[in-house]
Short mmCIF file of C-alpha atoms in Angstrom, two decimals:
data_model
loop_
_atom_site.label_atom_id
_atom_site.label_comp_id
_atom_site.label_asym_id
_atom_site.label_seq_id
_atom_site.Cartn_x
_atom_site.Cartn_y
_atom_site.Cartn_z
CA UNK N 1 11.36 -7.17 -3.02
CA UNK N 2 11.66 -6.98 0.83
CA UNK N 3 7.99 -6.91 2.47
CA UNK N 4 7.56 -6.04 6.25
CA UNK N 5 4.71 -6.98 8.25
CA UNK N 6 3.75 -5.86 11.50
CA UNK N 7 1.09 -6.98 13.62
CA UNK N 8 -1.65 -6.34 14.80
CA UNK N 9 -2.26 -3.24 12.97
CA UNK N 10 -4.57 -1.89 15.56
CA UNK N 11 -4.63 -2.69 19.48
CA UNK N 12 -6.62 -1.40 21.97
CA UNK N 13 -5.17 -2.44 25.57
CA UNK N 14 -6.04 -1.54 29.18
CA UNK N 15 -3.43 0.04 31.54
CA UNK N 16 -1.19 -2.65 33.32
CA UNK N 17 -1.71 -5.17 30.96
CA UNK N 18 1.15 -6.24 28.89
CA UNK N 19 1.26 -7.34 24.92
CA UNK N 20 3.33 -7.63 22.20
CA UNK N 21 3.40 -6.48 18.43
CA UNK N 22 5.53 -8.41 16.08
CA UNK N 23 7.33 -7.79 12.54
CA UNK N 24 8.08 -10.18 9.91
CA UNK N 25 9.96 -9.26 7.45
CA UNK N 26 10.67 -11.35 3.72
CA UNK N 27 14.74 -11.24 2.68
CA UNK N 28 17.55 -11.24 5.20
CA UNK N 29 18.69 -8.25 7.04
CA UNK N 30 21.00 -6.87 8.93
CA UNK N 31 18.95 -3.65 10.72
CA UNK N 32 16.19 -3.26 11.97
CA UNK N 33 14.37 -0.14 13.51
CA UNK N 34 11.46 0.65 15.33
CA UNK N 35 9.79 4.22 15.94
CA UNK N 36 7.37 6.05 17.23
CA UNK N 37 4.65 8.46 16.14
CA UNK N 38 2.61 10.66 17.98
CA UNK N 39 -0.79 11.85 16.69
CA UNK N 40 0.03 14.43 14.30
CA UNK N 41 3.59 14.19 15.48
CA UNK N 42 6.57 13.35 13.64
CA UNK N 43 8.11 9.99 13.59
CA UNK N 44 11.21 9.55 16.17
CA UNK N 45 13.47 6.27 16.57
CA UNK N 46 12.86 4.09 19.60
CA UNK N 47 15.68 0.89 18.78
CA UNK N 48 18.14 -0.04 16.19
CA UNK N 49 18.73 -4.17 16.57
CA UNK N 50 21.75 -5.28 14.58
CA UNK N 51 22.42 -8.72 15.29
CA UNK N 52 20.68 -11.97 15.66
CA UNK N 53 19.42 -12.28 19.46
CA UNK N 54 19.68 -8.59 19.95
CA UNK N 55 17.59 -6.92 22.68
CA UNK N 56 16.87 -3.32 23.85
CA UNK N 57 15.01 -2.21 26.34
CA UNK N 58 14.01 1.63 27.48
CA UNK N 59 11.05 1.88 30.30
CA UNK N 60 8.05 -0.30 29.46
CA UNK N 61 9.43 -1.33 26.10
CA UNK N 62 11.85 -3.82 24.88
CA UNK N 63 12.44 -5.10 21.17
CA UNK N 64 14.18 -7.90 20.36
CA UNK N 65 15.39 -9.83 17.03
CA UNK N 66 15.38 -13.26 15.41
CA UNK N 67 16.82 -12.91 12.73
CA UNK N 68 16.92 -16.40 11.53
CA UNK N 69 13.02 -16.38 11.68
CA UNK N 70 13.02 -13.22 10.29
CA UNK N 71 10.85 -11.73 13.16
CA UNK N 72 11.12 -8.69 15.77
CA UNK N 73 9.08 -7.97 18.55
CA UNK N 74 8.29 -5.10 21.04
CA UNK N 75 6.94 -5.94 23.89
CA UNK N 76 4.71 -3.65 26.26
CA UNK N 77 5.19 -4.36 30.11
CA UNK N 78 2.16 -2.95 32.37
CA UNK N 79 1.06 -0.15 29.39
CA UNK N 80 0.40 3.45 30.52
CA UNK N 81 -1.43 5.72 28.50
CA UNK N 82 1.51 7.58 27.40
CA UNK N 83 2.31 5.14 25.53
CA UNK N 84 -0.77 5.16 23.30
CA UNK N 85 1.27 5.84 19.52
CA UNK N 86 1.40 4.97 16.02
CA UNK N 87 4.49 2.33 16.39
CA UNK N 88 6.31 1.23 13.12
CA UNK N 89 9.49 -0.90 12.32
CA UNK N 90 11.17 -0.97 9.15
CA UNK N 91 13.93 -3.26 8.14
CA UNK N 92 17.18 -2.05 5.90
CA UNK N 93 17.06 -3.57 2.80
CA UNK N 94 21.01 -5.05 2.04
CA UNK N 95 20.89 -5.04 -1.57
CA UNK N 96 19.87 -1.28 -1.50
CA UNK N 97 22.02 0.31 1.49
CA UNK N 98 20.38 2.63 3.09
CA UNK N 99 17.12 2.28 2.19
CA UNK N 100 13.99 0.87 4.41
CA UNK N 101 11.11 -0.62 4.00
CA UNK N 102 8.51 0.31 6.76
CA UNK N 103 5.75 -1.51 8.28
CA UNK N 104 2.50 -0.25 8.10
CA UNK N 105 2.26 0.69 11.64
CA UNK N 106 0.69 -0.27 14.97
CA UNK N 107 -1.77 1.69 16.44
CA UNK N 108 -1.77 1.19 20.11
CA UNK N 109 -4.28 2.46 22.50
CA UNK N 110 -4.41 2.31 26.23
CA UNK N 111 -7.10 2.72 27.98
CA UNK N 112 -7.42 3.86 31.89
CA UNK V 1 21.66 20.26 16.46
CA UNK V 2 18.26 21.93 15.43
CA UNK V 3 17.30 18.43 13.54
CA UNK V 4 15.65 18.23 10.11
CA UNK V 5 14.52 21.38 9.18
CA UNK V 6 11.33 21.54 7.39
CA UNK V 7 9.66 24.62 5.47
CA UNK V 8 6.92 25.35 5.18
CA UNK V 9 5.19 23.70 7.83
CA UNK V 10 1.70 24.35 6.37
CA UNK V 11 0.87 24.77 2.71
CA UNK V 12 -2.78 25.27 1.26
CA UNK V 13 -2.83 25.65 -2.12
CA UNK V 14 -5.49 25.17 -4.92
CA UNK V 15 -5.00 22.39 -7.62
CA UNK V 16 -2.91 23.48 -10.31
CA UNK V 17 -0.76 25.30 -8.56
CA UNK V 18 2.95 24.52 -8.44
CA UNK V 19 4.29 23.34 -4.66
CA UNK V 20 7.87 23.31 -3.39
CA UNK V 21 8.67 22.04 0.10
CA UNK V 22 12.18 22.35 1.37
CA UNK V 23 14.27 20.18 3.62
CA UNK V 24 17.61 20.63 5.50
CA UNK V 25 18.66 18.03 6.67
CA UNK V 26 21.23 17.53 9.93
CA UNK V 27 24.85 18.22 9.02
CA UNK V 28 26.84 15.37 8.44
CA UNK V 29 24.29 13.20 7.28
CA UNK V 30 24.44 11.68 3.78
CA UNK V 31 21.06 10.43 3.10
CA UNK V 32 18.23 12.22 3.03
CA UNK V 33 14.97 10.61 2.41
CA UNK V 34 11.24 11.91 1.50
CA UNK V 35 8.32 10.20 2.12
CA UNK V 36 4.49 10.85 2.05
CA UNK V 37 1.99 10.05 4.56
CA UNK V 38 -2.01 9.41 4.40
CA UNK V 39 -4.41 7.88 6.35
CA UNK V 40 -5.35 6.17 3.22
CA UNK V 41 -2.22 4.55 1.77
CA UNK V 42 0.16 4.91 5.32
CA UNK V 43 3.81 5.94 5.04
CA UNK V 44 5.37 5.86 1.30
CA UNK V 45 9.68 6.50 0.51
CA UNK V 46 9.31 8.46 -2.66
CA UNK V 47 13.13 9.48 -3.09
CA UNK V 48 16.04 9.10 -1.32
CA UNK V 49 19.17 10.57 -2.16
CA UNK V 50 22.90 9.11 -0.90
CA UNK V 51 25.79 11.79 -1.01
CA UNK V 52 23.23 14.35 -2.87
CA UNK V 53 22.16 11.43 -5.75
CA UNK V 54 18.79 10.23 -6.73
CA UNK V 55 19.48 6.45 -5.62
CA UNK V 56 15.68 5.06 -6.00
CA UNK V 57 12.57 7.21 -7.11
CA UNK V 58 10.45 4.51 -7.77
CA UNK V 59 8.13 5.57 -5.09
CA UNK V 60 7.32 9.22 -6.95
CA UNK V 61 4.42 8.93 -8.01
CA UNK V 62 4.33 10.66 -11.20
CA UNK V 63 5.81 13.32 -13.69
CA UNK V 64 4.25 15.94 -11.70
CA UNK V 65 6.64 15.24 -8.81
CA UNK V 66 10.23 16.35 -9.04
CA UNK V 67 13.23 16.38 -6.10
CA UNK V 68 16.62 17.62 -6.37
CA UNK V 69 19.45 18.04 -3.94
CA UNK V 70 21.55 20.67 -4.97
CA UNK V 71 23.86 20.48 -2.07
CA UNK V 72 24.34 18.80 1.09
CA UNK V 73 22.76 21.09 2.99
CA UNK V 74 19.51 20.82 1.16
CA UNK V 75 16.91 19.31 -0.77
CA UNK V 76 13.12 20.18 -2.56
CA UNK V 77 10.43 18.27 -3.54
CA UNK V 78 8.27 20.08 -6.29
CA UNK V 79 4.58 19.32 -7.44
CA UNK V 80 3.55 20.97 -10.51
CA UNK V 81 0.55 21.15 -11.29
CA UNK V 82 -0.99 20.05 -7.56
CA UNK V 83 -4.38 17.96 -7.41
CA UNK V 84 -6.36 17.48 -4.26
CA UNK V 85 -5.00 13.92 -4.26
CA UNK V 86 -1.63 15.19 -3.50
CA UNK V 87 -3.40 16.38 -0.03
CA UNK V 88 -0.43 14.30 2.62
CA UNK V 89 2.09 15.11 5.03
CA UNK V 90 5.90 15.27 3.61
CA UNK V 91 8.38 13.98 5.83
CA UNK V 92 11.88 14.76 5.06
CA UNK V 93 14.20 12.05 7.02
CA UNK V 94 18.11 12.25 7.11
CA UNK V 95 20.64 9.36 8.43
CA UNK V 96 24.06 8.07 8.00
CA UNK V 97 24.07 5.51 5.41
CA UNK V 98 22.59 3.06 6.62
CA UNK V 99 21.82 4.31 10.30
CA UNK V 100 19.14 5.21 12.18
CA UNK V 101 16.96 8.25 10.19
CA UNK V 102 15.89 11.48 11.80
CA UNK V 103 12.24 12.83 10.62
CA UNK V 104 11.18 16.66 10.17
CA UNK V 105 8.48 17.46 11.47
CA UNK V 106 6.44 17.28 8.31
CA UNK V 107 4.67 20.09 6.12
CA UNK V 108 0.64 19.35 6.13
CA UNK V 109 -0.42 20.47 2.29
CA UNK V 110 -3.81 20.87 1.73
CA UNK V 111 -4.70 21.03 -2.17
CA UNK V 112 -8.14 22.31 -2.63
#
């Protein structure tokens, strides 16, 4: 059964600072997605990363993936406030196409 | 494209009444997914459907949960009888197979 992992689950962060949440996932892969969620908002897709080594970037935030070490990471340069969301990654599980497994979210806050 | 349509977006109800929420999902797409969201127990995939087919329900929770996809163009999730526990956002999703997946925007039910 594929498990996915993200941490931390919470993070409180000041403006400017950078940080980064990670996601480790159990059985191999080939997709991985991360989104975003609002409070009381829907969920809407940030990155797809299909490959091993794959990176995308859009403003402050860039994801990459190691396959190999089963890991992906998004990484926060010089936080606003707007980004304070609910931030989840799920991974597609090959033996069942089209069907992922979700993190349990990170819950980033950034402070003034 | 008008996205994932959900309906209704708000549903209060008392327990033992019967619930339908309805989903339309963006054209083309031949997935659809529904999942269930609480603070308590996070983000859970109760169905999804590939080219209008139960593929994995192993996330509904009970008997008292039903979906069907009649068409493309169109899917329900029905609780019958409704308990208080049931109280979640419902997120209908669609996607290519395999792709990225596009969220509703959720119907809040409140089972009192």
């Amino acid at each position: 059964e594929l498990k996915v992992e993200q941490n931390p689950l919470f993070l409180s962060m000041q403006e400017g600072k950078n940080y980064t949440i990670y996601c480790n996932y159990s059985t191999t892969s080939d997709r991985l997605y991360w989104y975003r969620q609002d409070p009381g908002k829907s969920l809407e897709s940030l990155f797809v990363l299909l490959s091993n080594g794959a990176v995308k970037q859009e403003g402050r935030l860039m994801a990459s993936l190691d396959t190999k070490a089963r890991l992906s990471t998004l990484h926060i340069t010089a936080a606003v406030h707007d980004l304070s969301a609910t931030y989840f990654c799920a991974v597609d599980n090959n033996t069942n196409a089209g069907k992922s497994t979700f993190g349990d979210g990170t819950t980033l806050t950034v402070k003034p | 494209d008008a996205g994932v349509i959900q309906s209704p977006r708000h549903e209060v109800t008392e327990m033992g009444q019967e619930v339908t929420l309805r989903c339309k999902p963006i054209s083309g797409h031949n997935s659809l997914f529904w999942y269930r969201q609480t603070m308590m127990r996070g983000l859970e995939l109760l169905i999804y459907f590939n080219n209008n087919v139960p593929i994995d329900d192993s996330g509904m929770p009970e008997d008292r949960f039903s979906a069907k996809m009649p068409n493309a163009s169109f899917s329900t999730l029905k609780i019958q009888p409704s308990e208080p526990r049931d109280s979640a956002v419902y997120f209908c999703a669609s996607s290519p197979t395999g792709e990225t997946q596009y969220f509703g925007p959720g119907t809040r039910l409140l089972v009192l």
